[in-house]
Coordinates of C-alpha atoms in Angstrom, one line a residue:
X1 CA -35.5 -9.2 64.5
X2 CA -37.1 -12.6 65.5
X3 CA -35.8 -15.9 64.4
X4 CA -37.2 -19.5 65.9
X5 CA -34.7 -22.1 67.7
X6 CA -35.4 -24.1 64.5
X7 CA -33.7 -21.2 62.3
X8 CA -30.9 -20.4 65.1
X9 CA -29.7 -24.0 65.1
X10 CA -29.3 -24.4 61.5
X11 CA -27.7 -21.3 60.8
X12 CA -25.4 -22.1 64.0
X13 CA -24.8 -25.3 62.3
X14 CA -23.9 -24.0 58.8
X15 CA -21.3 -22.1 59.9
X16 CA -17.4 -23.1 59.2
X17 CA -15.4 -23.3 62.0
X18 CA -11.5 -21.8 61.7
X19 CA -8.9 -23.1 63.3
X20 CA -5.8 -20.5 63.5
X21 CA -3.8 -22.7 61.0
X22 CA -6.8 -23.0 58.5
X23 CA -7.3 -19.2 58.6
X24 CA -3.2 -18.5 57.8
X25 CA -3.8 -21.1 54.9
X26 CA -6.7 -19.0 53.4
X27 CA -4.3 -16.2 53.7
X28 CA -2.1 -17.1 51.9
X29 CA -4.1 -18.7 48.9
X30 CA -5.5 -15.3 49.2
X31 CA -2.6 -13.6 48.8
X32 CA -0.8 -15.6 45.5
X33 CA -4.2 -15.5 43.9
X34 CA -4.0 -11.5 44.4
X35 CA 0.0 -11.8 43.0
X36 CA -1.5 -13.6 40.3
X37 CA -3.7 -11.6 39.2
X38 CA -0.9 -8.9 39.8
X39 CA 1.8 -11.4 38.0
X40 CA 0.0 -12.4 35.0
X41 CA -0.2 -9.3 33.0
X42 CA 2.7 -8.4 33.6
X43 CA 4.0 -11.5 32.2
X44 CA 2.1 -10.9 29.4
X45 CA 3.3 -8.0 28.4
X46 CA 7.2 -9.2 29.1
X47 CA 6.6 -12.7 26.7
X48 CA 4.9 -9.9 23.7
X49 CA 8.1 -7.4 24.5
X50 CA 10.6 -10.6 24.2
X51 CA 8.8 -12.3 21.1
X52 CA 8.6 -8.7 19.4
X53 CA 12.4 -7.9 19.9
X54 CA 13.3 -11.4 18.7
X55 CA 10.7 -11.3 16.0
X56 CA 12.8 -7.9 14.4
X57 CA 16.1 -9.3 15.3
X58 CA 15.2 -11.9 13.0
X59 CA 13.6 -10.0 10.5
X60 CA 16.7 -7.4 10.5
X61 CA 18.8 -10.6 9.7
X62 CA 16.7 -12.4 7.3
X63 CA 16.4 -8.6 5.4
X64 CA 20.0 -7.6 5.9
X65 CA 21.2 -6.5 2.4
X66 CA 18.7 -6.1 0.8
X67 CA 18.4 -2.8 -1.4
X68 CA 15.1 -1.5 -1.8
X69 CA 16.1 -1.1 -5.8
X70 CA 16.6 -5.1 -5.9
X71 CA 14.2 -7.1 -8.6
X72 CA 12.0 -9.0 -6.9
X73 CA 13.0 -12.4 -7.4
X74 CA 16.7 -11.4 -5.9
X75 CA 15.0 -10.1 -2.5
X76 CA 13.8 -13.4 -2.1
X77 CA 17.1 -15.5 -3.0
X78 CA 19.0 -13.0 -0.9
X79 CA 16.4 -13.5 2.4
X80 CA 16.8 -17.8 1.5
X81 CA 20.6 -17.1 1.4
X82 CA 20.3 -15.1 5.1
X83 CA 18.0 -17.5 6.6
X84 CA 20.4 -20.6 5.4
X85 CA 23.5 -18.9 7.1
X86 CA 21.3 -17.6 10.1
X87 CA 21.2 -20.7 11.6
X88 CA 24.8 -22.3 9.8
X89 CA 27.1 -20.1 12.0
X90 CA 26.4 -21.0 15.7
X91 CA 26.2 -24.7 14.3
X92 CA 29.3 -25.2 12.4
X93 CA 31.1 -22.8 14.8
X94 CA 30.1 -25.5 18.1
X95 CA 30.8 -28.5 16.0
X96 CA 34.5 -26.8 15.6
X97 CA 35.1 -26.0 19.1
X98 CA 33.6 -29.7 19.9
X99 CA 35.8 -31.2 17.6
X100 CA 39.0 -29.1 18.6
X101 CA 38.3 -30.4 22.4
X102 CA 37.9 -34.0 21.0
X103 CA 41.2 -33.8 18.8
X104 CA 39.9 -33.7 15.2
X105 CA 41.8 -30.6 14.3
X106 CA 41.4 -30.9 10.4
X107 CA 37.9 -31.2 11.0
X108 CA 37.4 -28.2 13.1
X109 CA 39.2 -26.5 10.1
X110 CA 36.5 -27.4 7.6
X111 CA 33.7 -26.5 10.1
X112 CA 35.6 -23.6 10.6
X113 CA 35.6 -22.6 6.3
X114 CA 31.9 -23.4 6.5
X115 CA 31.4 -20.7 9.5
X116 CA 33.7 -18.3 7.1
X117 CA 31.6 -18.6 4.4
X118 CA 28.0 -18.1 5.9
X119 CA 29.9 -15.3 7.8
X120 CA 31.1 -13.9 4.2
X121 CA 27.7 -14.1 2.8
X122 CA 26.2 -11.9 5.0
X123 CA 29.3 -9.2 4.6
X124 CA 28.9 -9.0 1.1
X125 CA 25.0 -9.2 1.0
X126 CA 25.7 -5.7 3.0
X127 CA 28.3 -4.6 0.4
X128 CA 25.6 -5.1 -1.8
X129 CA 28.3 -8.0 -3.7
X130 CA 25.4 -10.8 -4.1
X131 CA 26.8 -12.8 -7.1
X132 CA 30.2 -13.1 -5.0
X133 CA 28.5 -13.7 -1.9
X134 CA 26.6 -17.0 -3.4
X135 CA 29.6 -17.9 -5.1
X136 CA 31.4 -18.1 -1.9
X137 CA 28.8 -19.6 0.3
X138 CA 28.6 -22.6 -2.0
X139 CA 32.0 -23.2 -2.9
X140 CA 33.5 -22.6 0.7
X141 CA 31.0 -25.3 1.8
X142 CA 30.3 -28.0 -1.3
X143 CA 34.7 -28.0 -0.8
X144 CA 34.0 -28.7 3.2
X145 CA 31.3 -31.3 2.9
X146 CA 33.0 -32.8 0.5
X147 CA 36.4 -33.4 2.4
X148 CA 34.8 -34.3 5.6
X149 CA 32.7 -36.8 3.8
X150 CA 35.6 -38.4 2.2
X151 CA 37.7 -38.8 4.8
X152 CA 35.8 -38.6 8.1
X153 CA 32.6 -40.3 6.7
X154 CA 30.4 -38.1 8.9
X155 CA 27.2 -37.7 6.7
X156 CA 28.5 -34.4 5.4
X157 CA 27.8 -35.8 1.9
X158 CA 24.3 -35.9 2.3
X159 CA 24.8 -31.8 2.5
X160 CA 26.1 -31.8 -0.9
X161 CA 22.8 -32.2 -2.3
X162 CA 21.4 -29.1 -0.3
X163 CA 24.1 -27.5 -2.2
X164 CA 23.0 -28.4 -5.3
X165 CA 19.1 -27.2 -4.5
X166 CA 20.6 -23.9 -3.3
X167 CA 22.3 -23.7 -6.8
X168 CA 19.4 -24.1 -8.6
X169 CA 17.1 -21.6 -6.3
X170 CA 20.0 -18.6 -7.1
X171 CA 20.8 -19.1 -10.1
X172 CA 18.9 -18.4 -13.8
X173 CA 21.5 -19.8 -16.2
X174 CA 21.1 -23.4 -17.0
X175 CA 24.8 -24.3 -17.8
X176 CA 25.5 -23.4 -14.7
X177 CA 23.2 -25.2 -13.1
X178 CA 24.0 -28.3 -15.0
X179 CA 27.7 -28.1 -14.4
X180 CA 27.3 -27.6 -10.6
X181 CA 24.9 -30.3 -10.5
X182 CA 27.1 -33.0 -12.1
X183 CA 30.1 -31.7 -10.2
X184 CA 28.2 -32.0 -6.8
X185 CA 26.9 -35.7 -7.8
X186 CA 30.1 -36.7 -9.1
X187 CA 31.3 -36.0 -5.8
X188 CA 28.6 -37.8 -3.5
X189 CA 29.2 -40.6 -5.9
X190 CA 33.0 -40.6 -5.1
X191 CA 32.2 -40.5 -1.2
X192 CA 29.6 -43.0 -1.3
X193 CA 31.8 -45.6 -3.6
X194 CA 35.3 -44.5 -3.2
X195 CA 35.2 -43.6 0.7
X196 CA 39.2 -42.3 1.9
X197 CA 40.5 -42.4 5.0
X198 CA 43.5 -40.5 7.4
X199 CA 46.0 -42.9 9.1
X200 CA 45.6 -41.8 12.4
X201 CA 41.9 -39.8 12.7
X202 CA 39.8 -41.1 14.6
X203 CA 36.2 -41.5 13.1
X204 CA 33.3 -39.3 14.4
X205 CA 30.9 -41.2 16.4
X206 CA 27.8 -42.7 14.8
X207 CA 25.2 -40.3 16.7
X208 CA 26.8 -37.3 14.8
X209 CA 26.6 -39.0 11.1
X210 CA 22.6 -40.1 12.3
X211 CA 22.3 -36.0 13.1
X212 CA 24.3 -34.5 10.0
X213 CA 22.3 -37.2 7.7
X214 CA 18.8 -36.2 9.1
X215 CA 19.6 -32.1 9.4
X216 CA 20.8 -32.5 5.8
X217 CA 16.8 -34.6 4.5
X218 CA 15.3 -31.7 6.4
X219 CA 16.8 -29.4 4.2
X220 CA 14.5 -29.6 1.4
X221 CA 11.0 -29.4 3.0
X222 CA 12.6 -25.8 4.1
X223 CA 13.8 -25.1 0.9
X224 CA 10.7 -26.5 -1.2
X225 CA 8.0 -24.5 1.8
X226 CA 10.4 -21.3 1.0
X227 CA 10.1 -21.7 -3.2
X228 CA 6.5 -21.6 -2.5
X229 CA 6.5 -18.7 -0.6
X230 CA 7.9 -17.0 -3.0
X231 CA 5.6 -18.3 -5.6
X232 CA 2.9 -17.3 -3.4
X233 CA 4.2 -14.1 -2.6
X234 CA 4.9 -13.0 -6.2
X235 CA 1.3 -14.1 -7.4
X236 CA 0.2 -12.0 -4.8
X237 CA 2.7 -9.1 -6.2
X238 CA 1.1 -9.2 -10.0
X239 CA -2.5 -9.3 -8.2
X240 CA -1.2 -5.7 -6.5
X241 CA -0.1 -4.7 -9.8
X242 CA -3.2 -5.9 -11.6
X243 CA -5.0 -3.8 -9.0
X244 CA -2.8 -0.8 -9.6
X245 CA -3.3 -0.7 -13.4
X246 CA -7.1 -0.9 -13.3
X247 CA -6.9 2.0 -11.0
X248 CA -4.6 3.4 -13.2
X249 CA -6.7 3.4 -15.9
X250 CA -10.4 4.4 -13.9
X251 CA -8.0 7.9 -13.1
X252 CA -7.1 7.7 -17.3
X253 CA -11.0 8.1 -18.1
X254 CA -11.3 10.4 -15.2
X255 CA -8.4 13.0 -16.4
X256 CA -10.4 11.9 -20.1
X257 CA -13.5 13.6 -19.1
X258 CA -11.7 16.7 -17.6
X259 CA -10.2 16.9 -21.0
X260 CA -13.5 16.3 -22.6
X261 CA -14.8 18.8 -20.8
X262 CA -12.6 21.9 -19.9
X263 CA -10.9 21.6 -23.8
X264 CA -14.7 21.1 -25.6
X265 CA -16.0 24.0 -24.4
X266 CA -13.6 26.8 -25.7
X267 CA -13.3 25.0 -28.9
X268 CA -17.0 25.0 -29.2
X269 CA -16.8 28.6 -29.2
X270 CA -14.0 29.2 -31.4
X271 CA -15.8 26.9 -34.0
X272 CA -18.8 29.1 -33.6
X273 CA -16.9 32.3 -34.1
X274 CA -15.0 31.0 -37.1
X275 CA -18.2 29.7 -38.9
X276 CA -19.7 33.3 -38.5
X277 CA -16.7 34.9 -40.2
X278 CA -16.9 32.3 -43.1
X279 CA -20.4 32.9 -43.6
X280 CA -19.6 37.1 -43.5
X281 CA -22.3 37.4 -40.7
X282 CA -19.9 39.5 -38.3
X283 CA -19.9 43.1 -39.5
X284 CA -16.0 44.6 -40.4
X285 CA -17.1 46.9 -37.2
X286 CA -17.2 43.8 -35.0
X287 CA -13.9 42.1 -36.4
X288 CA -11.7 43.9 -33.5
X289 CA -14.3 42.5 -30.6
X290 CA -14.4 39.0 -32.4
X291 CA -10.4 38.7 -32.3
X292 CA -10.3 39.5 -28.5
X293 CA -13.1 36.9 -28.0
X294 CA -10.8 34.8 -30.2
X295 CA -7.9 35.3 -28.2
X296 CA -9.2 35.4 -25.0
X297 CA -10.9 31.8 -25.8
X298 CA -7.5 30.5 -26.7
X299 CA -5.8 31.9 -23.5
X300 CA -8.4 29.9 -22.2
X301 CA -7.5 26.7 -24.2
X302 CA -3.9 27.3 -23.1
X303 CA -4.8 27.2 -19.2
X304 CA -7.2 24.7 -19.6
X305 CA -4.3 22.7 -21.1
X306 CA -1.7 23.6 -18.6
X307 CA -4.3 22.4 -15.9
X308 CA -4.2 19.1 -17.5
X309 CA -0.9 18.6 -17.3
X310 CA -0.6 19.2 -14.1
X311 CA -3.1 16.9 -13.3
X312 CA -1.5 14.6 -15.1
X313 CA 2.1 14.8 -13.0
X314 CA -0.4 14.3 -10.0
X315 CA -1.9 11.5 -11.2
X316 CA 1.0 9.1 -12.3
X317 CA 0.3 7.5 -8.9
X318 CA -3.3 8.1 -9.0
X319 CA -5.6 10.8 -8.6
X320 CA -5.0 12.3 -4.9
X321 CA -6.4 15.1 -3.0
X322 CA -3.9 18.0 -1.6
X323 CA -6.4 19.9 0.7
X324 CA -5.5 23.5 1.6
X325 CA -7.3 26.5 2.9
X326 CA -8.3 29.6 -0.1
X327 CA -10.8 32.3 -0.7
X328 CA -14.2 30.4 -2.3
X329 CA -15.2 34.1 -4.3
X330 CA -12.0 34.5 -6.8
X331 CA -12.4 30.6 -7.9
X332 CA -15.9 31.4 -8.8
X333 CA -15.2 34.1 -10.2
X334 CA -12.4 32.2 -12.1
X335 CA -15.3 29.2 -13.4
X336 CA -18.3 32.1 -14.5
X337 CA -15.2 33.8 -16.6
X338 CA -14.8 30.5 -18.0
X339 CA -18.6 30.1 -19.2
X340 CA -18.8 34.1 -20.1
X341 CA -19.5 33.3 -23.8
X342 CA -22.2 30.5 -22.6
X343 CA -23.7 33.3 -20.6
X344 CA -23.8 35.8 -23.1
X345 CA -24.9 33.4 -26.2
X346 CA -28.2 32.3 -24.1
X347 CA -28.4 35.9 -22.3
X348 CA -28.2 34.2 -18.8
X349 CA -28.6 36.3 -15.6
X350 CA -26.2 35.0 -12.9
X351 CA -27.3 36.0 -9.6
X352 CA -23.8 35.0 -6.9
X353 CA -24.2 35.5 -3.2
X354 CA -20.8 34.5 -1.8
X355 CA -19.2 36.2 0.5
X356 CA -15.5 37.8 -0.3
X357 CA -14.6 36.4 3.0
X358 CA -15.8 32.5 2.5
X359 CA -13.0 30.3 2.5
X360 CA -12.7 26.5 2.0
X361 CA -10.5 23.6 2.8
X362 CA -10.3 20.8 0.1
X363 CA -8.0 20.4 -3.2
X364 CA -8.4 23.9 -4.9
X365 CA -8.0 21.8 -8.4
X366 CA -10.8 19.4 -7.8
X367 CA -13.4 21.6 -6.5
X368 CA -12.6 24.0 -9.7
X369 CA -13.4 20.9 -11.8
X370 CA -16.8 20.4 -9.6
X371 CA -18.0 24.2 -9.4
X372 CA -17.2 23.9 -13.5
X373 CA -19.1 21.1 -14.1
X374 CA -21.9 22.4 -11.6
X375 CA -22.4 25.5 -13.9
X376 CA -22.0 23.9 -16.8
X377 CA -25.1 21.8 -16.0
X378 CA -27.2 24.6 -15.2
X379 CA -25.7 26.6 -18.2
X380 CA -26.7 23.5 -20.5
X381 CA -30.1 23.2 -19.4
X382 CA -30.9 26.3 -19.0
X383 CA -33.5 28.7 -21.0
X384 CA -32.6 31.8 -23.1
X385 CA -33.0 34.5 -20.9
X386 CA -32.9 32.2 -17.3
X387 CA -31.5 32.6 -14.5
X388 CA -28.8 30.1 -12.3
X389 CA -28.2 31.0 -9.0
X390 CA -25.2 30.9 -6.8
X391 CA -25.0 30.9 -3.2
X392 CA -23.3 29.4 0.1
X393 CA -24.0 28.9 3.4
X394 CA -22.0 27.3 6.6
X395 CA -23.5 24.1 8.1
X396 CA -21.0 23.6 11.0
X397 CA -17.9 22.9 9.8
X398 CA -18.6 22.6 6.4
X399 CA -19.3 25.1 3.4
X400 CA -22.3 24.8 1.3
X401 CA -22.1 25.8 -2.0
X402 CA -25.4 25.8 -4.0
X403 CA -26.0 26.3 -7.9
X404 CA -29.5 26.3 -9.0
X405 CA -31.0 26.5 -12.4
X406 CA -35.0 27.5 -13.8
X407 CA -33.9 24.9 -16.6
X408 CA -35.3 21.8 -17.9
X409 CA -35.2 19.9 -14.7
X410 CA -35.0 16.3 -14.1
X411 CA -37.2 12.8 -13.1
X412 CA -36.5 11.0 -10.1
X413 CA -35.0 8.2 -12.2
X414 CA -32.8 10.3 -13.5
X415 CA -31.5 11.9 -10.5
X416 CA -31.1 8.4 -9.8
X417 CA -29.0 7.9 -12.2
X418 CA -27.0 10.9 -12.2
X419 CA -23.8 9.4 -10.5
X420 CA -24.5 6.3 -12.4
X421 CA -21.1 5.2 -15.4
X422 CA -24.7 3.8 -17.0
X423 CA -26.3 7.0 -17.6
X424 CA -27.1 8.2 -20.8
X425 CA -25.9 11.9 -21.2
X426 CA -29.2 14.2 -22.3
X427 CA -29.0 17.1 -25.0
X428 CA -29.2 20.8 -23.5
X429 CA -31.6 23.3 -24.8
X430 CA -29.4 24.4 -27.7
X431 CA -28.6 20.8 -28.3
X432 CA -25.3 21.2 -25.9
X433 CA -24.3 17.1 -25.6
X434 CA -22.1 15.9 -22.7
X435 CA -19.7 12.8 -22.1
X436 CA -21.8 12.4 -18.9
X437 CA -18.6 11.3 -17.0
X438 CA -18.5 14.5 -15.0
X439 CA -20.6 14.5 -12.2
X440 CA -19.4 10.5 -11.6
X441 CA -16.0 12.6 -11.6
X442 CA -17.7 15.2 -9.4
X443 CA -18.9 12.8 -6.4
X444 CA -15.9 11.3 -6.6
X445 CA -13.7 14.6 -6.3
X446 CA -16.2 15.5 -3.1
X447 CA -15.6 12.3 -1.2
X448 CA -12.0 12.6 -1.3
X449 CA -12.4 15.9 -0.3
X450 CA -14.0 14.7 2.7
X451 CA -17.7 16.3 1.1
X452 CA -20.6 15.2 -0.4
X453 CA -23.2 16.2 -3.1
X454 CA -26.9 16.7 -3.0
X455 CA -29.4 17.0 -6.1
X456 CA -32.8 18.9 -5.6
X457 CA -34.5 18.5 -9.4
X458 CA -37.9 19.0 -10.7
X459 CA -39.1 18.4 -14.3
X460 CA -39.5 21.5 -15.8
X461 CA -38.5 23.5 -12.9
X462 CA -35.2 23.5 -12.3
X463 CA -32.3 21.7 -11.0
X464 CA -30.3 22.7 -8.0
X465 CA -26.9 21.0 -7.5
X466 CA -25.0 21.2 -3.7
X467 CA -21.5 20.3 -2.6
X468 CA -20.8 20.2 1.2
X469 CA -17.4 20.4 1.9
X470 CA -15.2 21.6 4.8
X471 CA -14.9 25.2 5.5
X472 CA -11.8 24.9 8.1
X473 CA -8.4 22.9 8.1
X474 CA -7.1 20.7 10.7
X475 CA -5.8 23.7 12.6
X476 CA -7.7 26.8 11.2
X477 CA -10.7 26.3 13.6
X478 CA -8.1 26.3 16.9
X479 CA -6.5 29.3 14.9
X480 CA -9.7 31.3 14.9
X481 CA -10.3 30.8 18.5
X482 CA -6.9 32.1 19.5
X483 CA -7.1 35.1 17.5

C-alpha cells in the first residue's frame, strides 16, 4: 500500500513514545482497574449479605415475643418495648463498667438495675409475661433515674419523662396512667428543686449530664415517629380488612346464585308435579311413576344442598380453586341427570360426543357448576322437540368442551353483555326466568381454573357456549411420556 512522505510523517509524529517506566505504570493502572472490576461486585454482594443478616438480627429482636395470637395493638407496644431495650443494654451496661473504673460504685449499681430490667423485659416478652415485663421495665428504671438524679445530678431526670410517655403508649387504663404520671413529675420536681447529695461522691462530669439531657429530648421524636407508625400501620390493617369483607361478600352473592340456581330447579319441578296431583290430572296408574320422580327430585334437592355446604366450608376464606385430574364423561353424565325432567318436559334430543377416556384438570366442583349452567342455558332457550349438542375436542393442552343449542339465539349486544352484573336476565321459551348471575359466576370459575369461555350466538339459530380448560396436571403430561 502507498502512503506520501506527507502521511508517513504525521502518522510518525502521532505516535506516543514509551519509556520502560511509563509502560510498567500503564500496567499497573491496567491491572487495579481489571481488580476493580473483579473487586466491586463482589463487594456488592458482601455489603447486601452484611446489611441482610443485620437487617433480621434486628428484626428477630425487635419481633422477639411476640405470639402470632397477640391483638394487634399489643404487637406494636411489645416491638416499642424491644426496640427501647435494644439499644438500653449495651448503653447502660458501658456507663456501668465506666463508672466502676472511675469509682462511682453506687452509680454503676443503678446503671446496672437499668441493664437488669431491659434484660428482664425481653425474658418475659419470650415467656409470653407482657404485663410483668412493662411493669418491670418501668419501675426498675423510673427507681434508677430517679436516684441518680437526686444525688448524682447527671441529667437522669430528664429520663423520667420518657418514662412517663412509655406509660401512656402501654397502657389503656387512665388511672393508671394518671397516677404514674404525677408520681413521675412529683419526682423530677423533687430533683429539680430539692437536689441531694453523697458526702464523699464525686459528681459526674458536665459532658455526661449535656449527653444524658440530649439522649433523653431525643426520646420523643422516636416515640411520637413510632405512635404514628402504628397509626399508620393499623389504618392500613382496617383497609385489608375492608378489602376482605367486600370480597367476602362478591363470593356471598356468588354461592347465592349457585343456590339460586342448583335449589330452583328441582323445586320447579316438584311444584309442577304437585300442581298436577291437586288438579287430578295424573291418572291413579301414573301415581307410582310420579312418587319416584318425586323422590328422585328430592334426592336431588338433598345433594344439591349438601354441595352448598361444602362450598360454603371452602369459601369462609373465599372462593378457591382445588384443581385435580377426573374422568370429563361421568360428570356429564352427572349434570344431564340433573336436567332429565327439563329434557323430558320439552322432549329435547341430547346428542354427547365425549369420549369415556377424556379427562380434565381444574376444580371438579366449579366446572360442575359451569357444565350446569352451560346446559341449563341451552335447555332454557331451547324449542320443544330441539336438539343441544355436546361435544369436546383437545387444543394442545387444553380440553374443549362445547354445548350448542338450535334455540332462540342471541344479538351481538347481548353476547356483549353476557358476562356483564348489568345484564338483564331474558325469559326462556316456556317462560323459564334466571337470576342471570351464572355465567358472571361461570367466567369467573374458568379463569381461576386457568380457562376461558367463548360464545358463538345467532338470533334465532342457536347459541353455542365453549369452556377451554386444561386437559393435564402439572405432572400428568411428564407421566404420559414415561408410560
Amino acid at each position: 500500500m502507498f502512503y506520501s512522505p506527507g502521511i508517513l510523517r504525521s502518522r510518525a509524529f502521532c505516535l506516543p513514545v514509551f519509556n520502560s517506566s511509563d509502560y510498567n505504570k500503564l500496567l499497573y493502572q491496567r491491572s487495579i482497574k481489571k481488580s476493580g472490576y473483579i473487586c466491586t461486585p463482589m463487594l456488592n454482594k458482601l455489603q447486601k449479605f452484611i446489611y441482610d443478616k443485620m437487617k433480621d438480627y434486628a428484626n428477630a429482636i425487635v419481633n422477639y415475643g411476640v405470639s402470632p395470637g397477640m391483638p394487634f395493638i399489643e404487637v406494636r407496644r411489645t416491638k416499642l418495648l424491644n426496640l427501647l431495650a435494644l439499644p438500653c443494654i449495651p448503653f447502660m451496661f458501658f456507663f456501668a463498667v465506666l463508672n466502676v473504673i472511675q469509682g462511682r460504685y453506687l452509680l454503676s449499681f443503678m446503671n446496672l438495675i437499668t441493664t437488669f430490667g431491659s434484660v428482664m423485659l425481653l425474658f418475659l416478652h419470650h415467656r409470653r409475661r407482657y404485663l410483668w415485663a412493662r411493669l418491670v421495665l418501668i419501675v426498675c428504671s423510673s427507681c434508677a433515674f430517679a436516684f441518680t438524679g437526686f444525688f448524682y445530678h447527671n441529667g437522669a431526670e430528664y429520663f423520667l419523662f420518657n418514662m412517663m410517655i412509655i406509660v401512656a403508649l402501654v397502657y389503656d387504663n387512665k388511672w393508671v396512667i394518671l397516677i404514674s404520671s404525677l408520681i413521675l413529675i412529683s419526682a423530677f420536681l423533687g430533683i429539680v428543686y430539692f437536689p441531694q447529695s453523697i458526702p464523699g461522691i464525686s459528681p459526674v462530669p458536665e459532658e455526661r449530664v449535656w449527653l444524658n439531657a440530649g439522649t433523653a429530648l431525643i426520646f420523643p421524636m422516636v416515640g411520637l415517629t413510632f405512635f404514628k407508625y402504628i397509626q399508620e400501620d393499623y389504618q392500613r390493617e382496617i383497609e385489608a380488612q375492608q378489602q376482605s369483607l367486600q370480597n367476602m361478600n362478591k363470593d356471598k352473592e356468588k354461592l347465592f346464585s349457585i343456590v339460586a340456581h342448583d335449589v330452583r330447579s328441582p323445586l320447579a319441578t316438584l311444584e309442577v308435579l304437585l300442581d298436577m296431583f291437586l288438579k287430578g290430572e295424573y291418572p291413579e296408574k301414573d301415581m307410582k311413576e310420579a312418587a319416584e320422580v318425586l323422590h328422585e327430585k328430592v334426592s336431588q334437592l338433598g345433594g344439591s344442598l349438601d354441595n352448598i355446604l361444602r362450598w360454603s366450608s371452602r369459601s369462609m376464606k373465599g372462593i378457591q380453586s382445588l384443581p385435580e385430574s377426573f374422568p370429563l364423561l361421568p360428570l356429564m353424565t352427572e349434570v344431564l341427570y340433573f336436567f332429565r325432567l327439563n329434557i323430558l318436559q320439552k322432549n329435547i334430543t341430547v346428542d354427547m360426543k365425549v369420549p369415556e377416556a377424556q379427562t380434565l384438570y381444574a376444580d371438579r366442583d366449579q366446572v360442575s357448576v359451569i357444565l350446569r349452567n352451560f346446559l341449563s342455558n341451552a335447555l332454557k332457550f331451547s324449542y320443544a322437540g330441539g336438539r343441544v349438542t355436546i361435544e369436546t375436542r383437545v387444543e394442545e393442552d387444553k380440553l374443549a368442551i362445547t354445548i350448542q343449542d338450535e334455540g332462540t339465539g342471541m344479538t351481538p349486544k347481548q353476547v356483549a353483555d353476557l358476562f356483564s352484573y348489568n345484564q338483564h336476565p331474558e325469559y326462556g321459551t316456556n317462560g323459564e326466568r334466571g337470576t342471570g348471575l351464572g355465567l358472571v359466576l361461570c367466567r369467573e370459575f374458568a379463569q381461576q381454573n386457568s380457562g376461558s369461555i367463548m360464545v358463538d350466538s345467532l338470533p334465532g339459530k342457536g347459541t353455542s357456549l365453549t369452556i377451554l380448560l386444561p386437559a393435564f396436571g402439572p405432572y400428568d403430561e411428564d407421566d404420559e411420556l414415561f408410560n
